[in-house]
Coordinates of C-alpha atoms and ligand atoms in Angstrom, one line a residue:
M2 CA -0.2 0.3 0.1
A3 CA 2.2 2.9 -1.2
L4 CA 2.1 6.3 -0.9
K5 CA 0.0 6.9 2.4
K6 CA -1.6 10.5 3.4
G7 CA -1.3 11.5 6.4
E8 CA -3.9 10.3 8.4
E9 CA -3.3 7.1 7.4
Y10 CA 0.3 7.2 8.7
I11 CA -0.8 8.9 12.0
A12 CA -3.1 5.6 12.3
S13 CA 0.0 3.4 11.5
L14 CA 1.7 5.3 14.1
K15 CA -0.6 5.2 16.5
S16 CA -0.6 1.2 15.8
L17 CA 3.2 1.3 17.0
G18 CA 2.0 1.9 20.7
L19 CA 4.7 3.1 21.3
E20 CA 6.0 4.3 24.7
A21 CA 8.7 7.6 25.6
N22 CA 9.0 9.0 29.3
V23 CA 8.4 12.6 28.2
M24 CA 8.9 14.9 31.2
G25 CA 9.5 13.1 34.0
K26 CA 6.4 10.3 33.2
R27 CA 5.7 7.2 31.2
E28 CA 2.9 8.5 28.0
Q29 CA 1.0 6.3 25.9
D30 CA -0.4 7.0 22.7
L31 CA 2.5 9.9 21.9
P32 CA 0.7 11.0 19.2
E33 CA -2.2 12.5 20.8
H34 CA -0.1 14.1 23.5
P35 CA 0.4 18.3 22.5
L36 CA 3.9 18.2 23.0
I37 CA 4.0 15.3 20.8
S38 CA 1.2 16.2 17.9
P39 CA 2.8 19.4 16.2
S40 CA 5.9 16.8 15.0
V41 CA 3.6 14.1 13.8
R42 CA 1.9 16.4 12.0
A43 CA 5.4 17.7 10.3
V44 CA 6.1 14.5 9.2
A45 CA 2.3 13.9 8.1
A46 CA 2.7 16.5 5.4
T47 CA 5.2 14.8 4.1
F48 CA 2.0 12.5 3.1
D49 CA 0.1 14.6 2.1
C50 CA 2.1 17.2 -0.2
A51 CA 2.6 13.3 -2.7
H52 CA -2.0 13.7 -2.8
R53 CA -1.2 17.9 -3.2
D54 CA -1.6 18.9 -7.0
E55 CA 0.7 21.5 -6.7
T56 CA 3.4 18.8 -5.4
R57 CA 2.7 15.5 -6.6
S58 CA 5.1 15.6 -8.7
L59 CA 8.2 16.4 -7.0
F60 CA 7.5 14.3 -4.2
R61 CA 6.3 10.8 -5.8
T62 CA 8.9 8.9 -7.6
C63 CA 9.3 5.1 -9.0
S64 CA 11.5 3.1 -7.0
S65 CA 14.3 1.5 -8.4
L66 CA 13.7 -1.6 -6.7
N67 CA 10.0 -2.4 -7.3
G68 CA 9.0 -0.6 -10.3
E69 CA 6.5 1.4 -7.7
E70 CA 5.3 5.0 -7.8
I71 CA 6.9 5.8 -4.0
N72 CA 7.0 8.9 -2.1
R73 CA 10.8 10.7 -2.7
F74 CA 10.9 10.4 1.3
T75 CA 12.1 6.7 0.3
H76 CA 13.6 7.2 -2.8
L77 CA 17.2 5.4 -3.8
H78 CA 18.1 8.5 -5.7
Q79 CA 18.8 7.6 -9.4
S80 CA 20.5 10.3 -11.4
A81 CA 21.3 13.9 -10.0
E82 CA 18.2 15.3 -10.9
D83 CA 16.7 12.8 -8.1
L84 CA 19.2 14.9 -5.5
V85 CA 18.4 18.1 -6.9
K86 CA 15.0 17.2 -6.5
K87 CA 15.2 16.5 -3.1
V88 CA 16.2 19.5 -2.0
M89 CA 13.5 21.7 -3.2
M90 CA 10.7 18.5 -2.1
Q91 CA 12.6 19.6 1.5
R92 CA 13.3 23.4 0.9
H93 CA 8.7 23.1 0.0
C94 CA 7.8 21.2 3.5
G95 CA 10.1 23.7 5.7
N96 CA 8.1 25.9 3.7
L97 CA 5.5 24.0 5.0
T98 CA 5.7 24.0 8.1
G99 CA 8.5 26.0 9.1
C100 CA 10.2 23.1 11.2
C101 CA 11.9 19.7 11.3
F102 CA 9.8 17.6 9.7
Q103 CA 12.1 14.7 10.8
R104 CA 11.7 12.2 7.5
C105 CA 15.0 12.9 5.7
V106 CA 17.1 11.2 8.1
G107 CA 15.7 7.6 7.0
L108 CA 15.8 9.2 3.5
D109 CA 19.9 9.5 4.0
A110 CA 20.3 7.3 5.5
A111 CA 19.0 4.5 3.1
N112 CA 20.9 5.7 0.4
A113 CA 24.0 5.6 2.4
V114 CA 23.5 1.9 3.3
F115 CA 22.3 0.7 0.3
S116 CA 25.9 1.6 -1.8
V117 CA 27.9 0.7 1.1
T118 CA 26.4 -2.4 2.4
Y119 CA 27.0 -3.3 -1.8
E120 CA 30.6 -2.3 -1.4
C121 CA 30.8 -5.0 2.0
D122 CA 29.4 -7.5 0.0
Q123 CA 31.9 -6.5 -2.9
E124 CA 35.0 -6.8 -0.7
H125 CA 33.8 -9.4 1.9
G126 CA 32.0 -12.0 0.2
T127 CA 28.8 -10.9 3.0
N128 CA 25.4 -10.6 1.7
Y129 CA 24.2 -7.9 3.2
H130 CA 22.9 -6.2 -0.3
P131 CA 20.7 -8.2 -1.1
R132 CA 19.2 -8.2 1.8
F133 CA 18.8 -3.3 2.3
R134 CA 17.1 -3.8 -0.6
K135 CA 14.6 -6.1 0.1
Y136 CA 14.1 -4.6 3.5
W137 CA 13.8 -1.6 1.8
S138 CA 11.3 -2.5 -1.1
R139 CA 9.4 -3.2 1.9
I140 CA 10.1 0.5 3.4
Q141 CA 8.7 2.0 0.0
Q142 CA 5.5 0.1 -0.3
E143 CA 4.4 1.0 2.7
D144 CA 5.6 4.2 3.0
L145 CA 7.3 3.9 5.9
V146 CA 8.9 6.4 8.5
V147 CA 12.8 5.6 9.3
D148 CA 14.7 7.0 11.8
G149 CA 18.3 7.3 10.7
A150 CA 20.2 7.0 13.8
M151 CA 24.1 7.6 14.4
T152 CA 25.0 9.3 17.1
D153 CA 26.1 7.4 20.3
P154 CA 26.9 9.4 23.3
K155 CA 30.4 9.4 23.0
G156 CA 31.5 9.5 26.5
D157 CA 35.2 11.0 26.9
R158 CA 35.9 12.3 23.7
A159 CA 39.7 11.5 24.0
K160 CA 39.0 8.1 24.1
R161 CA 38.6 5.2 21.6
P162 CA 34.9 3.6 21.7
K163 CA 37.2 0.2 23.3
D164 CA 38.6 2.7 25.6
Q165 CA 36.6 4.5 27.4
S166 CA 35.5 3.6 31.4
D167 CA 31.7 2.6 30.4
P168 CA 32.2 0.7 26.4
D169 CA 28.2 1.4 26.6
L170 CA 29.2 4.5 26.0
F171 CA 29.0 3.7 22.1
L172 CA 26.2 1.2 20.8
R173 CA 27.7 -2.2 20.8
V174 CA 26.6 -5.8 20.1
V175 CA 27.4 -7.9 23.8
E176 CA 25.9 -11.0 22.7
R177 CA 26.5 -12.8 19.5
K178 CA 24.3 -15.6 19.2
R179 CA 23.0 -17.8 16.1
D180 CA 20.3 -16.1 14.8
G181 CA 21.0 -12.5 15.4
V182 CA 23.1 -10.1 18.2
V183 CA 22.3 -8.7 21.2
V184 CA 22.8 -5.0 20.8
R185 CA 23.4 -2.5 24.2
G186 CA 24.0 1.2 24.0
A187 CA 21.8 4.2 23.8
K188 CA 20.9 6.9 20.8
L189 CA 21.3 10.9 21.0
H190 CA 19.7 14.0 19.5
Q191 CA 16.9 11.5 17.8
T192 CA 15.3 13.9 15.0
G193 CA 11.2 11.9 15.0
M194 CA 12.3 8.5 16.4
V195 CA 8.9 8.0 18.3
N196 CA 7.1 9.4 14.7
S197 CA 8.9 6.5 12.7
H198 CA 7.3 3.1 12.6
E199 CA 11.4 1.3 11.6
M200 CA 14.9 2.9 12.7
I201 CA 18.3 2.6 11.0
V202 CA 20.8 2.3 13.5
M203 CA 24.2 3.0 12.3
P204 CA 27.9 3.0 13.5
T205 CA 29.1 6.5 15.3
T206 CA 32.6 6.8 14.1
N207 CA 35.5 4.7 12.3
L208 CA 36.8 1.2 13.6
T209 CA 40.2 0.1 13.8
L210 CA 40.1 -4.1 14.2
E211 CA 40.2 -4.2 18.0
E212 CA 36.9 -2.7 17.6
K213 CA 34.3 -5.1 16.0
D214 CA 31.4 -5.0 18.1
W215 CA 30.3 -1.4 17.4
A216 CA 30.7 -1.8 13.8
I217 CA 26.7 -2.9 13.9
C218 CA 24.8 -1.5 11.5
F219 CA 21.1 -2.9 11.6
A220 CA 17.5 -1.8 11.4
L221 CA 14.2 -2.9 13.9
P222 CA 10.8 -1.4 14.4
T223 CA 10.9 1.7 16.8
N224 CA 8.1 -1.0 18.4
T225 CA 10.5 -3.4 19.2
R226 CA 10.9 -4.4 22.7
G227 CA 14.2 -3.4 25.4
V228 CA 14.3 0.0 23.1
K229 CA 12.8 3.3 25.2
Y230 CA 12.8 6.5 24.2
I231 CA 13.3 9.5 27.1
Y232 CA 12.0 12.4 25.1
G233 CA 14.1 16.1 24.3
R234 CA 12.9 19.3 26.7
Q235 CA 12.5 22.7 24.4
A236 CA 13.4 26.0 25.0
S237 CA 9.7 26.8 25.4
D238 CA 7.5 23.6 24.9
T239 CA 5.6 23.6 28.1
R240 CA 3.1 26.5 25.8
K241 CA 2.5 23.8 23.3
L242 CA 0.5 22.7 26.5
E243 CA -1.7 26.0 26.5
G244 CA -4.0 24.7 23.8
L245 CA -4.6 26.1 20.5
G246 CA -6.0 28.7 21.6
S247 CA -2.6 30.4 22.4
F248 CA -0.5 31.8 20.3
D249 CA 2.3 32.3 22.7
A250 CA 3.6 28.3 21.5
G251 CA 4.3 30.3 18.1
N252 CA 3.8 27.7 15.5
P253 CA 0.4 27.1 15.8
T254 CA 1.0 23.6 14.0
F255 CA 3.7 22.2 14.0
G256 CA 7.0 21.4 15.3
G257 CA 10.6 19.7 16.0
Q258 CA 11.5 16.6 17.8
E259 CA 14.4 14.3 19.9
V260 CA 14.4 12.3 21.9
M261 CA 17.5 9.8 23.6
A262 CA 16.4 6.0 22.8
V263 CA 18.8 3.6 25.2
F264 CA 18.7 0.0 23.4
E265 CA 18.8 -1.9 26.7
D266 CA 20.3 -5.8 25.5
V267 CA 18.0 -5.5 22.6
F268 CA 17.8 -9.1 20.0
V269 CA 18.4 -7.4 16.4
P270 CA 17.6 -11.0 13.9
E271 CA 20.5 -11.4 11.6
E272 CA 18.3 -11.1 8.4
R273 CA 17.7 -7.2 9.8
I274 CA 21.8 -6.5 10.2
F275 CA 23.6 -4.5 7.1
L276 CA 27.1 -5.3 8.8
N277 CA 28.5 -6.7 11.4
G278 CA 32.6 -6.3 12.4
E279 CA 33.8 -5.1 8.7
V280 CA 35.6 -1.8 10.5
G281 CA 36.3 -0.4 7.3
L282 CA 32.9 0.0 6.4
S283 CA 32.7 2.4 9.3
G284 CA 34.5 4.8 8.2
R285 CA 32.2 4.9 5.2
L286 CA 29.4 4.7 5.6
V287 CA 29.0 7.5 8.3
E288 CA 30.8 9.3 5.8
R289 CA 28.4 8.8 3.1
F290 CA 25.3 9.7 5.4
A291 CA 26.8 12.7 7.0
A292 CA 27.3 14.0 2.9
Y293 CA 23.9 13.0 2.6
H294 CA 22.7 14.9 5.7
R295 CA 24.9 17.7 5.2
Q296 CA 23.0 17.9 1.8
S297 CA 20.0 18.0 3.3
Y298 CA 20.5 21.4 5.1
G299 CA 19.7 23.0 2.7
G300 CA 16.7 21.7 1.3
C301 CA 15.0 22.3 5.2
K302 CA 16.8 25.0 6.5
V303 CA 16.1 27.3 3.4
G304 CA 12.5 26.4 3.4
V305 CA 12.7 27.6 7.6
G306 CA 15.0 30.2 6.6
D307 CA 12.1 31.2 4.1
V308 CA 9.8 31.5 6.7
L309 CA 12.3 34.1 9.1
I310 CA 13.1 35.5 5.9
G311 CA 8.7 36.7 5.4
A312 CA 8.0 36.8 9.0
T313 CA 10.7 39.3 9.2
A314 CA 9.7 41.7 6.3
L315 CA 5.1 41.4 7.4
I316 CA 6.8 42.6 11.0
A317 CA 9.0 45.3 9.7
R318 CA 5.3 46.2 7.5
M319 CA 3.1 45.6 11.3
N320 CA 6.1 48.0 12.1
G321 CA 5.6 51.2 9.3
V322 CA 9.0 50.2 8.8
E323 CA 9.4 48.4 5.5
H324 CA 10.7 51.5 3.2
A325 CA 13.2 52.0 5.0
F326 CA 16.5 51.9 3.4
H327 CA 17.9 49.5 6.6
I328 CA 15.0 47.2 6.8
R329 CA 14.7 47.1 3.3
D330 CA 18.6 45.6 3.1
K331 CA 19.0 43.9 5.2
I332 CA 16.0 41.5 4.4
V333 CA 18.3 41.6 0.9
E334 CA 21.3 40.5 3.1
M335 CA 18.5 37.6 5.5
I336 CA 17.7 36.2 1.1
H337 CA 21.2 36.2 -0.8
L338 CA 22.6 34.2 3.0
N339 CA 19.7 32.1 3.0
E340 CA 19.9 31.2 -0.7
T341 CA 23.4 30.7 -0.2
M342 CA 22.5 27.7 1.9
F343 CA 19.9 26.9 -1.1
A344 CA 22.7 27.1 -4.3
C345 CA 25.4 24.9 -1.5
G346 CA 22.1 22.1 -1.9
I347 CA 21.8 22.5 -5.6
A348 CA 25.0 22.5 -6.8
C349 CA 26.3 19.5 -4.6
S350 CA 22.9 17.6 -5.8
A351 CA 24.0 18.8 -9.5
L352 CA 27.5 17.4 -9.4
G353 CA 26.2 14.6 -7.8
H354 CA 28.2 11.1 -9.3
P355 CA 26.6 7.1 -9.3
T356 CA 27.5 5.4 -5.8
K357 CA 29.1 1.5 -7.5
A358 CA 25.4 0.0 -5.8
G359 CA 23.8 2.8 -8.5
N360 CA 22.4 4.8 -6.0
Y361 CA 23.7 8.4 -6.7
E362 CA 26.3 10.4 -4.5
V363 CA 26.8 14.1 -3.7
D364 CA 29.2 15.8 -4.3
L365 CA 31.4 15.8 -0.6
L366 CA 33.4 18.8 -0.9
L367 CA 30.2 20.4 -2.3
A368 CA 27.8 19.3 0.3
N369 CA 30.3 20.0 3.2
V370 CA 31.2 23.4 2.1
C371 CA 26.8 23.7 2.1
K372 CA 26.7 22.5 6.1
L373 CA 29.6 24.9 7.2
N374 CA 27.3 27.6 5.9
V375 CA 24.6 26.5 7.3
T376 CA 26.2 26.0 10.6
R377 CA 26.9 30.2 10.7
F378 CA 24.3 31.5 8.0
P379 CA 21.1 30.7 9.7
F380 CA 22.4 32.3 13.0
E381 CA 23.3 35.2 11.5
L382 CA 19.7 35.3 8.8
A383 CA 18.4 35.0 13.4
R384 CA 20.5 37.9 14.1
L385 CA 19.2 40.0 11.5
A386 CA 16.0 38.9 12.2
T387 CA 16.5 40.1 16.1
D388 CA 17.2 43.0 14.3
I389 CA 14.6 44.3 13.1
A390 CA 11.6 43.2 14.8
G391 CA 12.4 44.4 17.9
G392 CA 12.4 43.9 21.7
L393 CA 9.0 42.7 21.9
I394 CA 10.2 38.6 21.0
G395 CA 11.7 39.3 24.7
T396 CA 9.6 40.6 26.5
L397 CA 5.7 40.2 25.1
P398 CA 2.4 38.9 27.5
S399 CA 1.0 35.8 27.7
S400 CA -2.6 35.2 24.9
K401 CA -4.1 35.0 27.4
E402 CA -3.7 38.8 28.0
M403 CA -5.7 39.2 25.7
E404 CA -8.5 37.1 26.9
D405 CA -8.7 39.7 30.4
P406 CA -11.2 42.1 30.5
V407 CA -8.7 44.0 32.3
T408 CA -5.4 44.0 29.8
E409 CA -6.9 43.7 26.9
P410 CA -7.6 47.5 26.1
Y411 CA -4.3 47.5 27.3
I412 CA -2.8 45.3 24.8
K413 CA -4.9 46.7 22.0
K414 CA -3.8 50.9 22.9
Y415 CA 0.1 50.3 23.5
L416 CA 0.9 47.6 21.4
A417 CA -1.1 48.9 18.4
A418 CA 1.5 50.1 14.3
A419 CA 0.7 50.6 12.2
Q420 CA -2.5 52.1 11.2
G421 CA -4.5 48.7 9.7
V422 CA -2.3 45.9 11.6
A423 CA -4.4 43.7 14.4
V424 CA -2.5 43.8 16.8
V425 CA -3.6 40.0 17.7
D426 CA -1.7 39.2 14.4
R427 CA 1.6 41.5 15.0
I428 CA 1.9 39.6 18.2
K429 CA 1.5 36.2 16.3
V430 CA 4.8 37.8 13.9
L431 CA 6.6 38.6 16.8
R432 CA 6.3 35.2 18.7
L433 CA 6.7 33.1 15.8
I434 CA 10.1 34.6 14.6
E435 CA 10.9 34.6 18.8
N436 CA 10.0 30.3 17.8
L437 CA 12.9 30.2 15.5
V438 CA 15.3 32.4 16.6
A439 CA 14.7 32.2 20.9
G440 CA 11.7 28.9 21.3
A441 CA 11.2 25.5 20.7
G442 CA 11.9 26.4 16.6
A443 CA 15.6 27.2 17.5
V444 CA 16.6 24.0 18.5
A445 CA 16.7 22.9 14.7
Y446 CA 16.8 26.2 13.2
L447 CA 20.2 27.1 14.6
I448 CA 21.2 24.5 17.7
E449 CA 20.3 22.3 15.1
S450 CA 22.1 23.6 12.4
M451 CA 26.0 24.3 14.4
H452 CA 25.2 20.6 14.8
G453 CA 23.5 18.2 12.8
A454 CA 25.1 16.0 10.3
G455 CA 27.8 16.9 12.0
S456 CA 29.9 20.0 13.3
P457 CA 31.0 22.4 12.4
M458 CA 35.1 21.3 12.6
A459 CA 34.0 17.8 11.1
Q460 CA 32.9 19.4 7.6
R461 CA 36.5 21.2 7.5
I462 CA 38.0 18.5 7.9
M463 CA 36.4 17.0 5.0
I464 CA 36.8 20.4 3.0
G465 CA 40.9 20.3 3.4
R466 CA 40.7 16.9 2.6
Q467 CA 38.4 17.4 -0.5
G468 CA 40.0 21.0 -1.0
E469 CA 42.9 19.5 -3.6
I470 CA 45.2 21.4 -2.3
E471 CA 48.2 19.3 -4.0
A472 CA 46.5 20.2 -6.9
K473 CA 46.1 24.0 -7.0
I474 CA 50.2 24.1 -5.8
N475 CA 50.5 22.1 -9.4
R476 CA 48.3 24.3 -11.1
V477 CA 50.6 27.5 -9.6
K478 CA 53.8 26.0 -10.2
G479 CA 53.0 24.6 -13.7
L480 CA 51.7 28.5 -14.3
L481 CA 55.2 29.6 -12.9
N482 CA 57.1 27.2 -15.1
I483 CA 58.6 25.7 -10.8
S484 CA 59.7 23.0 -11.3
Ligands
SF4_6 FE1 15.6 15.9 7.8 FE2 16.0 19.2 7.8 FE3 15.1 17.6 10.3 FE4 17.1 17.1 9.3 S1 16.5 18.8 10.6 S2 14.8 15.2 9.1 S3 17.3 17.3 7.3 S4 13.8 18.7 8.3
FE7 FE1 19.4 16.4 11.3

């Protein structure tokens, strides 16, 4: 049953019966929880887009595995054009939701695992690739959401996995059985994990020969016994509990989600294992997944950036300053920064190339340039938005004051700005900006821009490696006739 609608996705998610610890309480029926439901709606949007006239051709494509029409969020990229369309799709989702819509991580993991399992089979005589093809074909046919889980807690950063005082600080195999393995550990910062049907778990770093137990990649249903979820807090998250009448949450409909996932001696059956002890492939998998996810940010963060630019231009109009030269110039600067990130996302896609397995990989250098820009530009966009919006984004009274007959007249009188602008609308726009620069939305827009898909130093290392310094030096030597 390919191509679910949003409501079918939500029904299928509910049927998993996932539980999580949310703010100190064990919670069931997660999709209905007011802290969580905005993030479920954001994922649901990725399904509905495949059914809307304006977006169906962008969001639908043909599976390379089974020939069926599928949602592009489960596609194995078959061309550079596919990579470009992925970025455009992500920008559209960012525009629509103004937040992290969570579904890209599994897509990026699948494309990385697809090619790395192929290479592993070639090099080690394993049979992971046909296994993964079969697994992913089902994901496509059932139109499932898959989380990609990479980041281990990492403990003492100066020590390797095998040297940690607690070896579980990197997820590892603790027991090998005839028909599978038992794993223990945790994955942090898991975007959308309790909104997913499945997860692909990958190692987090390159590994040495003595670290075979950490070289494990597998897939599991999210409702597997022994996997525990602890919900992540976001700034101002409890505003989501204030109900639909309140607009203090900033983004009235959508939001992101991150959890900590604990694997308490979890059994993984053989047919769901895609790497098991082949340490040499571990670093390759990390690098490839990271590259796809660094490309992703050239779409999703740009889409959210569009929302921030729109809100900033609108508040300038509401404040009566939209024609001031310095305001117009700052908004131009925001557009310039945002489109620069988009240009990098498109460029690393357009220069994509086929892997040995046949799916397409992004240009590594440009994907890393894309992400390094993303570690900076959204912060500058947020600074400019804060500058233009004014101090009210930090001091606005509660929306409840609009319901109080004593305070409401004062709010209306003293928060009035340009003529014809309803005060309540002005407050809504200010709250949206607050959400993105300092509230729950800033988790994805700012903190994740810095650290998601690897912190800035990881991109600088890759840029140093991919930058072909020697070739550049030789070019100069040739030009100057230096031997
Ligand atoms: Fe997708 Fe962006 Fe969210 Fe990552 S941060 S899952 S790329 S929307
Ligand atoms: Fe991310």
